PDB file of C-alpha atoms in Angstrom:
ATOM      1  CA  MET G  25     -38.061  -2.182 -10.430  1.00 81.00           C
ATOM      2  CA  ASN G  26     -37.930  -5.908  -9.947  1.00 83.00           C
ATOM      3  CA  TRP G  27     -41.005  -7.241 -11.726  1.00 80.00           C
ATOM      4  CA  LYS G  28     -40.983 -10.524  -9.843  1.00 79.00           C
ATOM      5  CA  THR G  29     -41.120  -8.931  -6.379  1.00 83.00           C
ATOM      6  CA  GLY G  30     -42.699  -5.566  -7.250  1.00 86.00           C
ATOM      7  CA  LYS G  31     -39.911  -3.851  -5.271  1.00 91.00           C
ATOM      8  CA  ILE G  32     -38.076  -0.708  -6.295  1.00 95.00           C
ATOM      9  CA  VAL G  33     -34.543  -0.237  -4.971  1.00 96.00           C
ATOM     10  CA  TYR G  34     -33.104   3.277  -4.934  1.00 97.00           C
ATOM     11  CA  THR G  35     -30.687   5.712  -3.276  1.00 97.00           C
ATOM     12  CA  SER G  36     -32.079   8.364  -0.935  1.00 97.00           C
ATOM     13  CA  MET G  37     -30.843  10.972   1.558  1.00 95.00           C
ATOM     14  CA  GLN G  38     -33.899  10.409   3.753  1.00 95.00           C
ATOM     15  CA  SER G  39     -31.605   9.094   6.504  1.00 94.00           C
ATOM     16  CA  GLY G  40     -29.252  12.095   6.214  1.00 95.00           C
ATOM     17  CA  ASP G  41     -26.752  10.008   4.227  1.00 96.00           C
ATOM     18  CA  LEU G  42     -26.786   8.465   0.736  1.00 97.00           C
ATOM     19  CA  ASP G  43     -28.256   5.063   1.590  1.00 97.00           C
ATOM     20  CA  LEU G  44     -30.104   2.323  -0.251  1.00 98.00           C
ATOM     21  CA  TRP G  45     -33.822   1.882   0.269  1.00 97.00           C
ATOM     22  CA  THR G  46     -36.611  -0.287  -1.112  1.00 96.00           C
ATOM     23  CA  MET G  47     -40.291   0.390  -1.510  1.00 96.00           C
ATOM     24  CA  ASN G  48     -43.296  -1.187  -3.137  1.00 94.00           C
ATOM     25  CA  SER G  49     -44.241  -0.050  -6.626  1.00 93.00           C
ATOM     26  CA  ASP G  50     -47.045   2.103  -5.161  1.00 94.00           C
ATOM     27  CA  GLY G  51     -44.552   3.974  -2.919  1.00 94.00           C
ATOM     28  CA  SER G  52     -45.545   2.210   0.290  1.00 96.00           C
ATOM     29  CA  GLY G  53     -43.377   0.070   2.549  1.00 95.00           C
ATOM     30  CA  LYS G  54     -40.198   2.145   2.449  1.00 97.00           C
ATOM     31  CA  LYS G  55     -37.287   0.381   4.144  1.00 97.00           C
ATOM     32  CA  GLN G  56     -33.688   1.496   4.623  1.00 97.00           C
ATOM     33  CA  LEU G  57     -31.174  -1.193   3.592  1.00 97.00           C
ATOM     34  CA  THR G  58     -27.743   0.391   4.211  1.00 97.00           C
ATOM     35  CA  LYS G  59     -26.487   2.424   7.156  1.00 96.00           C
ATOM     36  CA  THR G  60     -22.714   2.688   6.636  1.00 95.00           C
ATOM     37  CA  GLU G  61     -21.469   6.275   6.449  1.00 95.00           C
ATOM     38  CA  GLY G  62     -20.757   7.229   2.847  1.00 95.00           C
ATOM     39  CA  TYR G  63     -22.085   6.892  -0.647  1.00 96.00           C
ATOM     40  CA  ASP G  64     -24.229   3.889  -1.589  1.00 97.00           C
ATOM     41  CA  GLY G  65     -25.765   4.112  -5.062  1.00 96.00           C
ATOM     42  CA  GLY G  66     -26.673   2.508  -8.347  1.00 96.00           C
ATOM     43  CA  PRO G  67     -28.486  -0.474  -6.786  1.00 97.00           C
ATOM     44  CA  VAL G  68     -29.905  -3.356  -8.778  1.00 97.00           C
ATOM     45  CA  LEU G  69     -31.846  -6.424  -7.700  1.00 96.00           C
ATOM     46  CA  SER G  70     -31.254  -9.862  -9.186  1.00 96.00           C
ATOM     47  CA  ARG G  71     -34.001 -11.199 -11.448  1.00 94.00           C
ATOM     48  CA  ASP G  72     -35.286 -13.504  -8.715  1.00 94.00           C
ATOM     49  CA  GLY G  73     -35.303 -10.593  -6.234  1.00 93.00           C
ATOM     50  CA  LYS G  74     -33.062 -12.407  -3.743  1.00 95.00           C
ATOM     51  CA  LYS G  75     -29.784 -10.463  -4.175  1.00 97.00           C
ATOM     52  CA  LEU G  76     -28.754  -6.831  -4.378  1.00 97.00           C
ATOM     53  CA  ALA G  77     -25.644  -5.253  -5.962  1.00 98.00           C
ATOM     54  CA  TRP G  78     -24.480  -1.620  -5.806  1.00 98.00           C
ATOM     55  CA  ARG G  79     -21.519   0.752  -5.908  1.00 97.00           C
ATOM     56  CA  ALA G  80     -20.179   2.356  -2.750  1.00 97.00           C
ATOM     57  CA  ASN G  81     -17.544   4.629  -1.306  1.00 95.00           C
ATOM     58  CA  HIS G  82     -17.309   4.737   2.466  1.00 95.00           C
ATOM     59  CA  PRO G  83     -14.848   7.333   3.821  1.00 94.00           C
ATOM     60  CA  ALA G  84     -11.904   5.638   5.513  1.00 92.00           C
ATOM     61  CA  THR G  85     -10.435   8.585   7.419  1.00 95.00           C
ATOM     62  CA  PRO G  86     -11.806  11.513   9.449  1.00 96.00           C
ATOM     63  CA  GLU G  87     -10.559  13.851   6.695  1.00 95.00           C
ATOM     64  CA  THR G  88     -12.377  12.048   3.882  1.00 94.00           C
ATOM     65  CA  GLU G  89     -15.514  11.756   6.020  1.00 95.00           C
ATOM     66  CA  LYS G  90     -15.424  15.505   6.729  1.00 96.00           C
ATOM     67  CA  LYS G  91     -15.073  16.319   3.010  1.00 95.00           C
ATOM     68  CA  TYR G  92     -17.898  13.896   2.156  1.00 95.00           C
ATOM     69  CA  ARG G  93     -20.188  15.463   4.798  1.00 95.00           C
ATOM     70  CA  GLU G  94     -19.374  19.023   3.668  1.00 95.00           C
ATOM     71  CA  LEU G  95     -20.304  18.220   0.082  1.00 94.00           C
ATOM     72  CA  LEU G  96     -23.372  16.254   1.149  1.00 94.00           C
ATOM     73  CA  SER G  97     -24.622  19.274   3.145  1.00 95.00           C
ATOM     74  CA  GLU G  98     -24.777  21.077  -0.220  1.00 94.00           C
ATOM     75  CA  ASN G  99     -26.430  18.061  -1.921  1.00 92.00           C
ATOM     76  CA  LEU G 100     -23.185  17.343  -3.771  1.00 91.00           C
ATOM     77  CA  THR G 101     -20.678  14.529  -4.128  1.00 89.00           C
ATOM     78  CA  SER G 102     -17.320  14.493  -5.856  1.00 84.00           C
ATOM     79  CA  PRO G 103     -15.976  11.920  -8.287  1.00 76.00           C
ATOM     80  CA  MET G 104     -14.704   9.046  -6.220  1.00 80.00           C
ATOM     81  CA  LYS G 105     -13.290   5.593  -6.250  1.00 92.00           C
ATOM     82  CA  MET G 106     -16.156   3.152  -5.902  1.00 95.00           C
ATOM     83  CA  GLU G 107     -16.221  -0.555  -5.172  1.00 97.00           C
ATOM     84  CA  LEU G 108     -19.039  -3.025  -5.729  1.00 98.00           C
ATOM     85  CA  LEU G 109     -20.969  -4.751  -2.971  1.00 98.00           C
ATOM     86  CA  VAL G 110     -23.420  -7.661  -3.023  1.00 98.00           C
ATOM     87  CA  ALA G 111     -25.928  -8.500  -0.294  1.00 98.00           C
ATOM     88  CA  ASP G 112     -29.173 -10.295   0.292  1.00 97.00           C
ATOM     89  CA  ALA G 113     -32.121  -8.263  -1.033  1.00 95.00           C
ATOM     90  CA  ASP G 114     -32.811  -6.938   2.487  1.00 95.00           C
ATOM     91  CA  GLY G 115     -29.266  -5.499   2.693  1.00 96.00           C
ATOM     92  CA  LYS G 116     -28.040  -8.177   5.095  1.00 97.00           C
ATOM     93  CA  ASN G 117     -24.794 -10.126   4.575  1.00 97.00           C
ATOM     94  CA  ALA G 118     -23.230  -7.319   2.526  1.00 97.00           C
ATOM     95  CA  LYS G 119     -19.845  -8.135   1.063  1.00 97.00           C
ATOM     96  CA  GLN G 120     -17.489  -5.966  -0.953  1.00 97.00           C
ATOM     97  CA  ILE G 121     -16.648  -7.907  -4.128  1.00 98.00           C
ATOM     98  CA  THR G 122     -14.148  -5.546  -5.796  1.00 98.00           C
ATOM     99  CA  ASN G 123     -11.070  -3.955  -4.326  1.00 96.00           C
ATOM    100  CA  PHE G 124      -9.572  -2.117  -7.292  1.00 96.00           C
ATOM    101  CA  GLY G 125      -9.079   1.316  -5.706  1.00 94.00           C
ATOM    102  CA  CYS G 126     -10.680   2.610  -8.905  1.00 95.00           C
ATOM    103  CA  ALA G 127     -14.226   3.109 -10.096  1.00 96.00           C
ATOM    104  CA  ALA G 128     -16.467   0.068 -10.415  1.00 97.00           C
ATOM    105  CA  PHE G 129     -20.098   0.820 -11.192  1.00 96.00           C
ATOM    106  CA  ALA G 130     -23.257  -0.037 -13.170  1.00 97.00           C
ATOM    107  CA  PRO G 131     -23.556  -3.599 -11.878  1.00 98.00           C
ATOM    108  CA  THR G 132     -26.114  -5.989 -13.290  1.00 98.00           C
ATOM    109  CA  PHE G 133     -26.698  -9.634 -12.547  1.00 98.00           C
ATOM    110  CA  THR G 134     -26.245 -12.186 -15.307  1.00 97.00           C
ATOM    111  CA  PRO G 135     -29.534 -13.861 -16.291  1.00 96.00           C
ATOM    112  CA  ASP G 136     -28.751 -16.926 -14.139  1.00 96.00           C
ATOM    113  CA  GLY G 137     -27.993 -14.669 -11.140  1.00 96.00           C
ATOM    114  CA  LYS G 138     -24.580 -16.260 -10.558  1.00 97.00           C
ATOM    115  CA  LYS G 139     -22.346 -13.401 -11.726  1.00 98.00           C
ATOM    116  CA  ILE G 140     -22.140  -9.624 -11.828  1.00 98.00           C
ATOM    117  CA  LEU G 141     -21.368  -7.688 -15.017  1.00 98.00           C
ATOM    118  CA  PHE G 142     -20.112  -4.138 -14.457  1.00 98.00           C
ATOM    119  CA  ALA G 143     -17.949  -1.282 -15.745  1.00 98.00           C
ATOM    120  CA  SER G 144     -14.561  -0.296 -14.347  1.00 98.00           C
ATOM    121  CA  ASN G 145     -11.450   1.708 -15.142  1.00 97.00           C
ATOM    122  CA  LYS G 146      -9.329  -0.763 -13.144  1.00 96.00           C
ATOM    123  CA  HIS G 147      -6.450  -0.646 -15.649  1.00 95.00           C
ATOM    124  CA  ASN G 148      -6.102   3.151 -15.299  1.00 92.00           C
ATOM    125  CA  CYS G 149      -7.767   4.320 -12.096  1.00 93.00           C
ATOM    126  CA  ASP G 150      -7.580   8.022 -12.853  1.00 90.00           C
ATOM    127  CA  GLY G 151      -8.416   7.637 -16.521  1.00 89.00           C
ATOM    128  CA  ARG G 152     -11.576   7.622 -18.581  1.00 89.00           C
ATOM    129  CA  LYS G 153     -11.073   4.203 -20.143  1.00 94.00           C
ATOM    130  CA  PHE G 154     -13.778   1.921 -18.819  1.00 97.00           C
ATOM    131  CA  GLU G 155     -14.407  -1.631 -19.946  1.00 98.00           C
ATOM    132  CA  LEU G 156     -16.936  -4.271 -18.939  1.00 98.00           C
ATOM    133  CA  PHE G 157     -15.860  -6.929 -16.449  1.00 98.00           C
ATOM    134  CA  MET G 158     -17.599  -9.906 -14.893  1.00 98.00           C
ATOM    135  CA  CYS G 159     -17.062 -11.807 -11.652  1.00 98.00           C
ATOM    136  CA  ASN G 160     -18.779 -14.305  -9.388  1.00 98.00           C
ATOM    137  CA  LEU G 161     -20.987 -12.995  -6.581  1.00 98.00           C
ATOM    138  CA  ASP G 162     -18.082 -13.380  -4.135  1.00 97.00           C
ATOM    139  CA  GLY G 163     -15.721 -11.353  -6.374  1.00 97.00           C
ATOM    140  CA  SER G 164     -13.732 -14.358  -7.592  1.00 98.00           C
ATOM    141  CA  GLY G 165     -13.292 -15.323 -11.237  1.00 98.00           C
ATOM    142  CA  LEU G 166     -12.772 -11.784 -12.570  1.00 98.00           C
ATOM    143  CA  GLU G 167     -12.708 -11.611 -16.358  1.00 98.00           C
ATOM    144  CA  GLN G 168     -12.629  -8.706 -18.768  1.00 98.00           C
ATOM    145  CA  VAL G 169     -15.544  -8.814 -21.224  1.00 97.00           C
ATOM    146  CA  THR G 170     -14.786  -5.862 -23.545  1.00 97.00           C
ATOM    147  CA  ASP G 171     -11.540  -4.309 -24.756  1.00 96.00           C
ATOM    148  CA  PHE G 172     -12.529  -1.249 -26.777  1.00 95.00           C
ATOM    149  CA  GLY G 173      -9.979   1.191 -25.308  1.00 92.00           C
ATOM    150  CA  GLY G 174     -12.493   3.914 -24.470  1.00 93.00           C
ATOM    151  CA  PHE G 175     -15.589   4.323 -22.337  1.00 96.00           C
ATOM    152  CA  THR G 176     -17.890   1.288 -22.179  1.00 97.00           C
ATOM    153  CA  ALA G 177     -20.504   0.977 -19.448  1.00 97.00           C
ATOM    154  CA  PHE G 178     -24.140   0.527 -18.397  1.00 97.00           C
ATOM    155  CA  PRO G 179     -24.632  -3.110 -19.415  1.00 98.00           C
ATOM    156  CA  GLU G 180     -28.056  -4.700 -19.274  1.00 97.00           C
ATOM    157  CA  PHE G 181     -29.456  -8.020 -20.411  1.00 97.00           C
ATOM    158  CA  SER G 182     -32.485  -8.559 -22.624  1.00 96.00           C
ATOM    159  CA  PRO G 183     -35.524 -10.082 -20.888  1.00 93.00           C
ATOM    160  CA  ASP G 184     -34.768 -13.479 -22.453  1.00 95.00           C
ATOM    161  CA  GLY G 185     -31.080 -13.242 -21.401  1.00 95.00           C
ATOM    162  CA  LYS G 186     -29.808 -13.879 -24.919  1.00 97.00           C
ATOM    163  CA  LYS G 187     -28.530 -10.376 -25.668  1.00 97.00           C
ATOM    164  CA  ILE G 188     -26.696  -7.619 -23.899  1.00 97.00           C
ATOM    165  CA  VAL G 189     -26.955  -3.894 -24.490  1.00 97.00           C
ATOM    166  CA  PHE G 190     -24.405  -1.302 -23.387  1.00 97.00           C
ATOM    167  CA  ALA G 191     -23.185   2.227 -24.119  1.00 97.00           C
ATOM    168  CA  SER G 192     -19.737   2.892 -25.572  1.00 97.00           C
ATOM    169  CA  ASP G 193     -17.685   5.503 -27.370  1.00 96.00           C
ATOM    170  CA  LYS G 194     -16.261   2.707 -29.556  1.00 94.00           C
ATOM    171  CA  ASP G 195     -15.964   3.966 -33.151  1.00 91.00           C
ATOM    172  CA  ALA G 196     -17.065   7.466 -32.056  1.00 91.00           C
ATOM    173  CA  LYS G 197     -16.382  10.243 -34.524  1.00 92.00           C
ATOM    174  CA  ALA G 198     -16.346  13.020 -31.903  1.00 92.00           C
ATOM    175  CA  ARG G 199     -15.487  13.434 -28.221  1.00 87.00           C
ATOM    176  CA  TYR G 200     -18.435  12.650 -25.938  1.00 88.00           C
ATOM    177  CA  GLU G 201     -20.199  10.690 -28.681  1.00 93.00           C
ATOM    178  CA  PHE G 202     -21.671   7.531 -27.247  1.00 94.00           C
ATOM    179  CA  ASN G 203     -23.548   4.827 -29.057  1.00 95.00           C
ATOM    180  CA  ILE G 204     -25.691   1.928 -27.981  1.00 96.00           C
ATOM    181  CA  PHE G 205     -24.440  -1.554 -28.845  1.00 96.00           C
ATOM    182  CA  THR G 206     -26.101  -4.928 -28.658  1.00 96.00           C
ATOM    183  CA  ALA G 207     -24.397  -8.309 -28.729  1.00 96.00           C
ATOM    184  CA  GLU G 208     -25.289 -11.955 -28.360  1.00 96.00           C
ATOM    185  CA  TRP G 209     -24.683 -13.233 -24.809  1.00 94.00           C
ATOM    186  CA  LYS G 210     -23.121 -16.675 -24.602  1.00 85.00           C
TER     187      LYS G 210
END
C-alpha cells in the first residue's frame, strides 16, 4: 500500500488475464491498470504515488499465447522471462525499461523516486544466480549493485531511505537457506 495516496496496487485475474489493478485501502474504487495479454505482476508504487513499476511477460507468438492461456485456465503460470515496466500510477505511458531476455523482478523505487532497484539473472538467463541492479526510470544507466554469486533479491528501502534490506543466500550453509541482510544506502 502506498501510505501517501492510500492506494493498494495488486495483480488480479478479475479481467480474465493477470492484470494490474488499484483500489482504495477499504477495498473500494477498484480500477484496472493494464490490459495487454500476458502476465503483469509484482507491482509497486513510488513513494509519492505518481509512478508504478512491475514485472511482465507478454506472449509474443500465437504458440506462447496458447500455452499461457492453457496454464491460466488452470490458475497456473510457468517460470518465464520477465522484463520490467514503468508507467504513471494510472497505468498510462507504460514503457519497458529492461530487455534482458532473462528474469527481472522485485522492483522498488529508490527513495528519491529517480531510479529502480531490482533483481535479475541477466548474466545467466537460465540460471539461479540473481543479483541486484539499478537503472534510471527510462532503463538507462544500468549498474550492478551486488555481486554475491548466488540468489539475491527482494530489495526494499527503510522509511527514512538510509538503509536497504534484501534476501540472499550469501554465506548460506545449506541449499535453500536464505538470510535477510541490511546495508547503508548511499
